[in-house]
């Protein structure tokens, strides 16, 4: 067995953007021009190849990331098309974790939008080199240079055009390739498949000269030879310039920017060229770092002859083949029928079939080589973030971190025969989506589902109906509040119970201290002299964790607390792990209530784009929802209003906004952070929750 494409000719890329920037349309054009499909699929008529789910086709949005493989200039490009809606940010997060490069897509009118910032930060987190494509250059109000400026200012990227438009809006005719130094015009008769390279129009000569010199200047910062040529005003070849841009892109010193219109079939071929020319192969990246089972750092070099190491980044339930486990192979070869080690779970597993994916279609292969992305049948026990490796010299790669859910609803079915199907469906969906959590309320015994927003949970409920045949009745959504304390508190407590026979005895002194937001929980054992036997210390920590799961004030999880165990007593006969666990739970709750508890709520970053006539009304409405306006920016004839608003105040906002602006405004929001609820509001929330629990 040998690979069809050299490793240096492999590209693993993702397409990321704000919702409605044209990601899926762009992907469809890529598939068409590379011969992967033979017709142009359109989002607006539900015929997009990559949006294969029924919900995606009906709503015209991408919900789940879809993978495919194409060929361009003898290069193999593995593409993941990611969603733009913030509720499905998990798909972007796990995709970027396994990609080597990314295309950031921007609307030529909207520019940098809220979700653009979110996905850009995610790419920075994983140090993924990027190129940018300013799409929709044919739209009225398109402003290429304004978008480039906003990428520089809002995202902090050193964005430098490698292509500029010939005209904008209705006057958009083609592009100027600054590297090749020529004008490119696309044919209208064959969907842009053919194009002509012509001399640069006279009216653009001055503009081209300015931007090309800037490109050479920025690229030469990473290439001494190019810098010498530039300073000496010597001729610079295309190859020299491309090599320098490539090096600067890999070093995160430059972000090349292209432009076009995917819908009008302009600029996509040059975008593909830039993927090949500027984004890295697996060989261009440093070795992947992990830990051996002994906990010491180790690495894997990208080569087929190396020890096999792969990361599970997605799990999908397929109605025909069962559980599909998506993996990225970082080193070695993953072969069908071989035995591998899931080092995360320390389980040996057998690889069944191996599949290359094209959206929801599958192609069976015998082997996945280094740098390839595919799906595995047979790894039924594997979960997202697990490491798959060879049984000898195992490695544990860094897992993927996901944001916690912010919204919950209780679900139930009236039909007794569907209850088992509901349980199975929820279990499978939670396996697929790490940001979707299923719990059972211990008091009401309700099944509670939690996710990233209203749309996320709406899609889950719809999938239960369509894929699992379960009619689900959801309750009103509930905000995922948290509790914390604001002051340090010390408390000594004891548990003494004697009911005949062996009793229960435990005594301890706890110190509770607030931590900085986002620091979670810390437990410190400061017992000296054996005041509490060491075998009981873990029980104390477990008791504290039990108490934090459901807070003492509002029955919400407790966060950002340090607990110090400083003293205590035990009894030779009556003390036990159970006694110390119970005592710790009770003591923590008593202490927490003395520490001036505070209720925390998820706060969303909200961006509303509205005609200027309605800006005052929109602003006033956001303020009435306890929102704080962060800024307003005029964009053509519309205002973009940005602010921070509690999630609890945003339910049903889409309908209210439509009514308020006669359907002419749009908005986007994403989770920003947890903040303290004003005390008067907090008391009302606590009273409501207590009243509900009594029913």
XYZ file of C-alpha atoms in Angstrom:
695
model
C 0.000 0.000 0.000
C 1.264 3.444 -0.849
C -0.281 6.871 -0.734
C -1.535 8.556 -3.883
C -0.409 12.060 -2.908
C 2.929 13.078 -1.415
C 2.677 14.356 2.146
C 4.067 17.770 1.173
C 1.132 18.072 -1.262
C -1.544 17.521 1.429
C -3.563 20.430 2.822
C -6.021 20.161 5.728
C -8.133 23.295 5.766
C -11.380 24.619 7.181
C -13.707 27.366 6.016
C -14.890 29.566 8.876
C -16.999 32.705 9.063
C -19.973 34.529 10.483
C -23.367 33.172 9.476
C -24.446 34.185 5.945
C -20.951 35.131 4.753
C -21.211 32.508 2.000
C -19.159 29.574 3.345
C -21.284 26.823 1.886
C -21.690 28.599 -1.481
C -17.914 29.009 -1.607
C -17.436 25.299 -0.813
C -19.923 24.329 -3.517
C -17.919 26.338 -6.094
C -14.712 24.667 -4.928
C -16.293 21.239 -5.413
C -17.476 22.234 -8.889
C -14.188 23.699 -10.153
C -12.169 20.738 -8.843
C -14.478 18.225 -10.555
C -15.803 16.781 -7.261
C -19.347 17.661 -8.358
C -20.748 18.334 -11.807
C -23.454 20.822 -10.907
C -23.601 23.940 -8.804
C -25.487 23.308 -5.569
C -27.195 26.393 -4.153
C -28.023 27.073 -0.511
C -31.208 29.036 -1.292
C -32.852 26.124 -3.099
C -31.748 23.468 -0.572
C -29.423 21.742 -3.035
C -26.024 22.369 -1.430
C -23.918 19.207 -1.348
C -22.307 19.943 2.037
C -25.581 20.912 3.764
C -27.003 17.398 3.606
C -29.134 17.339 6.774
C -32.864 17.986 6.296
C -32.743 20.827 8.849
C -29.835 22.453 6.975
C -31.647 22.316 3.659
C -34.881 23.683 5.132
C -33.269 26.509 7.120
C -30.495 27.407 4.664
C -27.821 27.254 7.384
C -24.955 24.891 8.221
C -25.550 22.980 11.457
C -22.866 20.313 11.441
C -19.361 20.426 9.988
C -19.006 18.396 6.797
C -15.774 16.950 5.423
C -14.717 16.274 1.858
C -11.545 15.744 -0.173
C -10.649 17.424 -3.481
C -7.672 17.607 -5.855
C -6.143 20.811 -7.191
C -2.800 21.186 -8.991
C -1.780 17.643 -7.942
C -2.484 18.507 -4.315
C -4.928 16.713 -2.013
C -7.026 19.223 -0.075
C -9.124 17.932 2.820
C -11.838 20.504 3.549
C -14.127 20.928 6.547
C -17.047 23.330 6.039
C -18.018 24.667 9.475
C -21.224 26.327 10.738
C -21.424 30.089 11.204
C -24.107 30.160 13.895
C -22.779 30.598 17.429
C -25.021 27.811 18.801
C -22.923 25.295 16.845
C -19.510 26.671 17.786
C -18.481 23.178 18.930
C -18.194 22.206 15.263
C -15.709 25.029 14.639
C -13.741 24.277 17.810
C -13.149 20.604 17.103
C -12.469 21.187 13.419
C -9.779 23.814 14.032
C -8.127 21.484 16.541
C -7.206 19.050 13.760
C -6.671 21.433 10.819
C -3.389 22.838 9.513
C -4.807 25.962 7.876
C -8.034 27.890 7.465
C -9.883 30.233 5.121
C -11.529 33.125 6.947
C -14.523 34.218 4.887
C -15.877 37.753 5.180
C -18.871 39.445 3.584
C -17.762 42.466 1.531
C -20.664 44.444 3.023
C -20.813 43.143 6.616
C -17.044 42.866 7.136
C -15.905 41.580 10.526
C -19.017 40.439 12.415
C -19.405 38.956 15.921
C -18.985 35.305 14.968
C -16.033 36.296 12.729
C -14.260 37.417 15.890
C -15.204 34.210 17.739
C -13.874 31.837 15.069
C -10.766 33.982 14.588
C -9.978 33.672 18.313
C -10.534 29.912 18.073
C -8.044 29.705 15.183
C -5.514 31.744 17.173
C -5.967 29.404 20.131
C -4.784 26.471 17.982
C -2.216 28.606 16.075
C -3.787 27.829 12.703
C -2.340 29.855 9.771
C -5.067 31.671 7.811
C -5.826 33.313 4.530
C -8.833 35.598 4.052
C -11.396 35.722 1.262
C -13.650 38.784 0.984
C -16.794 37.335 -0.581
C -19.906 38.932 -2.125
C -17.955 41.639 -3.978
C -20.941 41.905 -6.330
C -23.303 43.167 -3.615
C -24.374 46.795 -3.355
C -22.286 48.457 -0.657
C -19.293 46.138 -1.069
C -16.129 47.696 0.346
C -13.040 45.523 -0.042
C -10.577 47.980 1.446
C -12.907 48.708 4.359
C -13.063 44.974 5.167
C -9.251 44.692 4.979
C -9.001 47.610 7.417
C -11.527 46.032 9.825
C -9.616 42.703 9.743
C -6.496 44.631 10.733
C -8.159 46.689 13.463
C -10.745 44.333 14.953
C -8.873 41.039 14.617
C -5.341 42.358 15.013
C -4.194 40.518 11.889
C -1.505 41.774 9.523
C -3.931 41.488 6.601
C -2.325 42.252 3.249
C -4.122 41.856 -0.112
C -2.615 39.445 -2.636
C -5.498 40.307 -4.971
C -7.657 43.412 -5.342
C -11.041 43.835 -7.062
C -11.716 45.359 -10.465
C -14.766 47.388 -9.530
C -17.096 46.808 -6.564
C -20.816 46.101 -6.210
C -22.614 46.041 -9.566
C -19.362 47.184 -11.219
C -17.388 44.154 -9.987
C -15.818 42.559 -13.097
C -12.826 40.522 -11.923
C -9.662 40.695 -9.839
C -6.036 41.777 -10.113
C -3.528 39.148 -8.973
C -0.796 41.207 -7.266
C 1.702 38.335 -7.273
C 1.306 37.502 -10.941
C 0.670 41.199 -11.692
C -2.193 40.700 -14.123
C -5.959 41.255 -14.401
C -8.285 38.240 -14.420
C -11.765 38.202 -15.980
C -14.126 35.233 -15.551
C -16.451 33.875 -18.228
C -20.186 34.226 -17.631
C -21.105 31.478 -20.128
C -19.537 28.487 -18.320
C -20.091 29.451 -14.648
C -16.625 31.002 -14.347
C -14.792 27.776 -15.283
C -12.718 29.617 -17.880
C -11.028 32.966 -17.360
C -8.716 35.353 -19.179
C -5.501 36.903 -17.908
C -5.113 40.401 -19.333
C -2.917 43.478 -18.734
C -3.952 45.644 -15.804
C -6.340 48.479 -16.831
C -4.711 51.918 -16.957
C -7.076 53.375 -14.358
C -5.895 50.735 -11.835
C -2.141 50.977 -12.462
C -1.510 53.408 -9.617
C -3.642 51.419 -7.131
C -1.989 48.131 -8.120
C 1.475 49.625 -7.766
C 0.679 50.813 -4.228
C -0.714 47.513 -3.004
C 1.923 45.357 -4.719
C 4.721 47.372 -3.127
C 3.039 46.971 0.267
C 2.771 43.211 -0.296
C 6.461 42.936 -1.215
C 7.441 45.095 1.756
C 5.470 42.975 4.247
C 6.607 39.658 2.734
C 10.265 40.735 2.698
C 10.219 40.984 6.505
C 10.479 37.187 6.536
C 12.869 36.796 3.625
C 16.261 38.518 3.666
C 16.937 37.787 -0.006
C 13.634 39.387 -1.014
C 14.393 42.370 1.231
C 17.734 42.892 -0.534
C 16.029 42.827 -3.952
C 13.316 45.209 -2.733
C 15.767 47.731 -1.243
C 17.936 47.611 -4.362
C 14.791 48.072 -6.503
C 15.643 44.876 -8.395
C 13.092 42.729 -10.195
C 11.315 40.250 -7.950
C 10.073 37.003 -9.482
C 6.683 35.456 -8.819
C 8.327 32.420 -7.223
C 10.397 34.542 -4.829
C 7.337 36.506 -3.754
C 5.189 33.391 -3.266
C 7.912 31.726 -1.201
C 8.178 34.766 1.073
C 4.376 35.073 1.494
C 4.193 31.383 2.340
C 6.907 31.679 5.019
C 5.281 34.780 6.542
C 1.849 33.086 6.593
C 3.219 30.013 8.372
C 4.950 32.268 10.933
C 1.664 34.165 11.595
C 3.346 37.392 10.468
C 1.104 37.951 7.450
C -2.444 37.066 6.457
C -2.994 37.079 2.666
C -6.337 38.533 1.558
C -8.158 37.667 -1.662
C -11.550 38.687 -3.010
C -14.331 37.539 -5.294
C -17.936 36.473 -5.458
C -18.688 32.782 -4.957
C -22.292 33.225 -6.105
C -21.161 34.998 -9.299
C -18.380 32.422 -9.857
C -15.462 34.840 -9.574
C -12.194 34.404 -7.700
C -12.540 30.806 -6.461
C -9.727 29.341 -8.578
C -7.293 31.942 -7.220
C -8.457 31.070 -3.720
C -7.601 27.409 -4.382
C -4.207 28.464 -5.729
C -3.581 30.382 -2.505
C -4.482 27.337 -0.389
C -1.818 25.373 -2.258
C 0.731 28.205 -2.333
C 0.422 29.673 1.162
C -1.169 27.265 3.639
C 1.011 24.586 5.262
C 1.267 20.855 4.660
C 1.663 18.559 7.706
C 5.416 18.611 7.017
C 5.538 22.396 7.498
C 4.261 22.159 11.060
C 6.208 21.212 14.205
C 5.786 17.652 15.558
C 2.637 17.024 17.575
C 3.351 16.995 21.324
C 1.714 14.597 23.749
C 2.456 12.562 26.847
C 3.504 8.973 27.207
C 1.498 6.940 29.718
C 4.137 7.695 32.343
C 3.233 11.380 32.012
C 6.449 12.526 30.313
C 6.295 14.725 27.178
C 6.793 12.957 23.877
C 6.249 13.845 20.239
C 5.257 12.365 16.896
C 6.789 13.501 13.628
C 4.571 13.642 10.553
C 5.689 10.634 8.502
C 4.039 7.445 7.275
C 6.839 5.301 8.727
C 6.376 6.752 12.224
C 4.442 5.338 15.189
C 0.714 5.774 14.587
C -1.055 8.564 16.478
C -4.492 9.992 15.694
C -7.052 12.204 17.437
C -10.817 11.627 17.536
C -12.443 14.984 16.826
C -16.018 14.007 16.042
C -18.486 11.164 16.619
C -21.573 10.672 14.438
C -24.328 8.075 14.495
C -25.021 6.823 10.977
C -28.284 5.019 10.386
C -26.605 2.501 8.030
C -23.195 1.729 9.552
C -23.732 2.740 13.176
C -21.160 4.839 15.013
C -18.686 6.770 12.844
C -15.571 8.059 14.596
C -13.824 10.898 12.732
C -10.039 11.012 13.174
C -7.043 13.045 12.054
C -3.892 10.950 11.629
C -0.810 12.851 12.835
C 1.784 10.122 12.383
C 2.052 6.641 10.928
C -0.737 4.736 9.192
C -4.142 3.675 10.449
C -5.033 0.392 8.739
C -8.372 -1.358 8.459
C -8.529 -4.529 10.588
C -5.619 -3.486 12.824
C -5.629 -3.307 16.618
C -5.043 0.086 18.214
C -4.940 1.540 21.708
C -7.351 4.190 22.902
C -4.797 5.735 25.265
C -7.345 8.146 26.790
C -9.391 5.235 28.093
C -6.508 2.713 28.096
C -8.563 0.292 25.989
C -7.440 -1.887 23.101
C -9.805 -1.682 20.109
C -10.070 -3.168 16.641
C -10.384 -0.905 13.629
C -13.215 -2.002 11.338
C -13.779 -0.221 8.049
C -12.065 3.044 7.113
C -13.975 5.670 5.160
C -13.180 8.871 3.309
C -16.151 11.201 3.684
C -17.804 13.463 1.137
C -20.506 15.186 3.219
C -22.804 12.215 4.031
C -21.405 9.959 1.292
C -18.666 7.448 1.978
C -15.728 5.923 0.132
C -14.104 2.833 1.625
C -10.282 2.797 1.890
C -7.747 0.338 3.269
C -5.600 2.872 5.061
C -5.500 6.437 6.368
C -2.010 7.910 6.011
C -0.274 10.669 7.946
C -2.047 13.989 7.510
C -5.332 12.454 6.334
C -8.809 12.846 7.786
C -11.342 10.038 7.694
C -13.948 8.056 9.589
C -13.559 4.731 11.383
C -16.179 2.053 11.929
C -15.569 -0.186 14.913
C -14.248 2.176 17.598
C -17.564 2.069 19.448
C -16.096 3.015 22.820
C -14.257 6.105 21.583
C -15.381 9.670 22.305
C -14.506 13.129 21.007
C -11.018 14.130 22.173
C -9.713 10.554 22.604
C -6.265 9.583 21.326
C -5.906 6.516 19.084
C -2.358 5.176 18.810
C -0.230 2.095 18.285
C -0.150 -0.382 21.168
C 3.629 -0.103 21.547
C 5.016 3.269 22.740
C 1.580 4.870 23.347
C 0.986 8.617 23.353
C -1.765 10.769 24.859
C -2.526 13.904 22.827
C -4.063 17.034 24.295
C -7.839 16.710 24.399
C -10.286 19.283 23.014
C -11.865 21.771 25.424
C -15.485 22.759 24.882
C -17.578 25.561 26.372
C -20.176 24.671 29.001
C -23.887 24.777 28.025
C -25.767 27.973 28.907
C -29.421 27.016 28.350
C -31.555 24.136 29.631
C -35.052 22.738 29.031
C -36.849 19.744 30.511
C -38.153 17.244 27.937
C -40.642 14.418 28.187
C -42.846 12.274 26.001
C -46.477 11.487 26.743
C -46.249 8.119 25.005
C -44.940 5.363 27.292
C -43.744 3.318 24.279
C -41.406 6.155 23.211
C -39.564 6.592 26.521
C -36.868 4.036 25.725
C -36.407 5.581 22.268
C -36.066 9.001 23.907
C -33.318 7.721 26.194
C -31.442 6.069 23.310
C -31.789 9.153 21.121
C -30.516 11.519 23.806
C -27.582 9.224 24.543
C -26.537 9.096 20.878
C -26.924 12.853 20.377
C -24.863 13.625 23.489
C -22.124 11.336 22.142
C -22.055 13.391 18.940
C -22.091 16.825 20.559
C -19.944 17.563 23.648
C -21.813 20.856 24.245
C -25.115 18.967 24.515
C -25.563 17.583 28.037
C -28.329 15.325 29.361
C -29.050 15.173 33.100
C -31.861 14.072 35.394
C -33.259 16.439 38.007
C -32.881 14.469 41.263
C -36.033 15.983 42.801
C -38.482 16.121 39.900
C -36.867 13.229 37.944
C -37.309 15.325 34.792
C -34.918 14.722 31.887
C -33.065 18.013 31.373
C -31.202 18.827 28.161
C -28.672 21.661 28.053
C -27.055 23.371 25.072
C -25.565 26.564 23.648
C -28.773 28.402 22.792
C -32.409 28.276 21.695
C -31.601 27.197 18.120
C -29.252 24.460 19.340
C -31.949 22.892 21.544
C -34.607 23.420 18.869
C -32.497 21.408 16.405
C -31.963 18.669 19.024
C -35.712 18.340 19.607
C -36.319 18.268 15.838
C -33.673 15.538 15.375
C -35.315 13.436 18.094
C -38.550 13.610 16.116
C -37.081 12.936 12.661
C -34.249 10.495 13.360
C -35.545 8.615 16.399
C -39.319 8.877 15.982
C -39.902 10.506 19.381
C -42.515 13.204 19.950
C -40.940 15.416 22.598
C -42.589 18.147 24.636
C -39.987 20.686 25.824
C -40.583 23.006 28.781
C -39.782 26.686 28.917
C -36.022 27.257 28.614
C -34.021 27.814 31.805
C -30.827 29.791 32.141
C -27.790 27.941 33.506
C -27.127 30.132 36.537
C -24.111 29.648 38.782
C -23.382 30.534 42.422
C -20.204 31.818 44.017
C -19.164 33.481 47.288
C -17.646 36.930 47.645
C -15.964 36.864 51.056
C -13.648 34.522 52.919
C -15.321 32.448 55.629
C -14.120 29.920 58.242
C -16.422 27.354 59.812
C -16.009 24.378 62.158
C -18.699 21.727 62.095
C -19.217 18.208 63.327
C -21.435 15.254 62.539
C -22.449 13.076 65.492
C -25.072 10.374 65.105
C -25.699 7.500 67.499
C -28.599 5.211 66.756
C -27.427 2.031 68.411
C -24.450 0.033 67.263
C -21.759 1.846 65.342
C -22.374 5.571 65.057
C -21.141 8.328 62.749
C -18.577 10.903 63.808
C -16.678 13.531 61.855
C -15.399 16.981 62.718
C -13.653 19.448 60.436
C -12.729 23.060 60.008
C -13.095 24.497 56.495
C -11.944 27.798 55.033
C -13.776 28.963 51.910
C -12.209 31.644 49.694
C -13.431 33.223 46.434
C -11.357 32.626 43.303
C -11.014 34.763 40.189
C -13.814 34.219 37.634
C -13.237 31.142 35.503
C -10.847 29.413 37.952
C -13.353 26.693 38.905
C -12.613 24.794 42.121
C -9.557 24.155 44.264
C -9.247 21.843 47.275
C -6.271 22.086 49.609
C -5.451 19.665 52.401
C -3.677 21.608 55.184
C -4.093 19.007 57.927
C -1.007 18.563 60.120
C -0.296 16.047 62.817
C -2.879 13.538 61.594
C -5.869 15.406 63.053
C -7.881 13.711 60.309
C -6.504 10.386 59.036
C -5.272 10.702 55.450
C -7.638 7.968 54.253
C -10.594 10.276 55.028
C -9.248 13.328 53.139
C -10.573 12.226 49.677
C -14.012 11.730 51.277
C -13.951 15.349 52.476
C -13.190 16.567 48.952
C -15.976 14.365 47.519
C -18.420 15.798 50.059
C -17.496 19.351 49.056
C -17.955 18.476 45.361
C -21.361 16.956 46.197
C -22.404 20.215 47.862
C -21.147 22.334 44.947
C -23.219 20.416 42.392
C -26.387 21.990 43.777
C -25.766 25.200 45.660
C -27.068 26.144 49.067
C -28.726 29.385 47.988
C -30.354 28.997 44.561
C -29.788 25.271 43.873
C -27.325 26.172 41.115
C -23.793 24.762 40.654
C -21.145 26.588 42.678
C -18.006 27.830 40.900
C -14.787 29.731 41.565
C -14.220 28.619 45.162
C -11.106 27.454 46.987
C -11.725 25.122 49.949
C -8.986 24.598 52.561
C -9.261 21.788 55.093
C -7.286 23.138 58.052
C -8.291 21.063 61.103
C -10.575 18.344 62.394
C -11.108 15.333 64.604
C -11.927 11.676 64.137
C -13.135 8.783 66.273
C -11.424 5.412 66.293
C -14.736 3.516 66.002
C -17.436 5.825 64.675
C -15.510 7.685 61.976
C -15.763 6.513 58.373
C -15.470 7.795 54.823
C -19.253 8.164 54.688
C -19.313 10.240 57.873
C -16.624 12.635 56.628
C -18.281 12.935 53.237
C -21.643 13.827 54.811
C -20.057 16.210 57.272
C -18.115 17.987 54.495
C -21.282 18.422 52.441
C -23.213 19.937 55.350
C -20.298 22.084 56.553
C -19.651 23.500 53.102
C -23.279 24.544 52.653
C -23.375 26.260 56.069
C -20.093 28.080 55.351
C -21.128 29.072 51.833
C -24.266 30.854 53.082
C -22.087 32.907 55.457
C -19.789 34.007 52.601
C -22.198 36.545 51.026
C -23.191 34.323 48.085
C -23.687 35.803 44.657
C -25.729 34.580 41.706
C -23.972 34.517 38.327
C -25.680 34.532 34.931
C -24.457 34.017 31.365
C -24.011 37.309 29.553
C -24.112 37.407 25.763
C -22.270 39.645 23.343
C -25.036 40.953 21.075
C -24.663 42.689 17.716
C -27.744 44.160 16.014
C -27.675 45.497 12.458
C -30.652 47.775 11.847
C -31.737 50.588 9.518
C -30.795 53.924 11.075
C -34.485 54.846 11.553
C -34.911 52.119 14.171
C -31.549 52.502 15.974
C -32.987 54.478 18.895
C -35.808 51.997 19.432
C -33.424 48.993 19.274
C -30.994 50.631 21.697
C -33.770 51.455 24.161
C -35.086 47.884 23.982
C -31.645 46.391 24.699
C -31.251 48.694 27.712
C -34.667 47.581 28.999
C -33.327 44.005 28.914
C -30.552 44.991 31.381
C -28.167 45.389 28.455
C -25.110 47.650 28.290
C -24.413 49.320 24.957
C -20.729 48.979 24.048
C -20.767 50.975 20.820
C -22.563 51.993 17.635
C -21.108 52.109 14.142
C -22.619 53.467 10.949
C -22.332 51.041 8.013
C -23.816 52.608 4.902
C -27.478 53.168 5.672
C -27.500 50.819 8.674
C -26.349 51.026 12.268
C -24.463 48.225 13.964
C -25.224 48.261 17.684
C -23.022 46.189 19.988
C -23.715 45.429 23.612
C -23.665 42.953 26.490
C -27.049 41.507 27.493
C -27.981 38.771 30.007
C -29.155 35.603 28.275
C -32.259 35.515 30.477
C -33.466 38.707 28.792
C -32.937 37.486 25.226
C -35.589 34.777 24.960
C -37.880 35.486 22.031
C -35.751 38.431 20.930
C -35.796 37.426 17.268
C -39.603 37.916 17.107
C -39.494 41.174 19.084
C -36.753 42.588 16.843
C -38.683 41.716 13.678
C -41.814 43.417 15.017
C -39.850 46.472 16.159
C -38.073 46.989 12.810
C -40.685 45.596 10.396
C -38.410 42.626 9.728
C -35.526 44.803 8.475
C -33.016 44.175 11.290
C -30.887 41.162 12.106
C -28.823 40.165 15.100
C -26.195 37.742 16.271
C -25.077 36.818 19.736
C -22.563 34.567 21.449
C -21.718 33.672 25.018
C -19.147 36.050 26.496
C -18.821 35.359 30.243
C -20.623 34.897 33.545
C -21.415 38.050 35.537
C -23.054 38.773 38.878
C -26.824 39.275 38.858
C -27.984 42.498 40.606
C -29.086 41.555 44.143
C -32.715 42.620 43.690
C -32.987 40.545 40.507
C -31.131 37.637 42.122
C -33.587 37.486 45.040
C -36.490 37.330 42.593
C -34.801 34.521 40.594
C -34.051 32.531 43.767
C -37.630 32.925 45.026
C -39.019 31.789 41.644
C -36.745 28.720 41.555
C -37.642 27.763 45.143
C -41.354 28.134 44.385
C -41.006 25.991 41.276
C -39.140 23.266 43.186
C -41.966 23.039 45.769
C -44.583 22.297 43.085
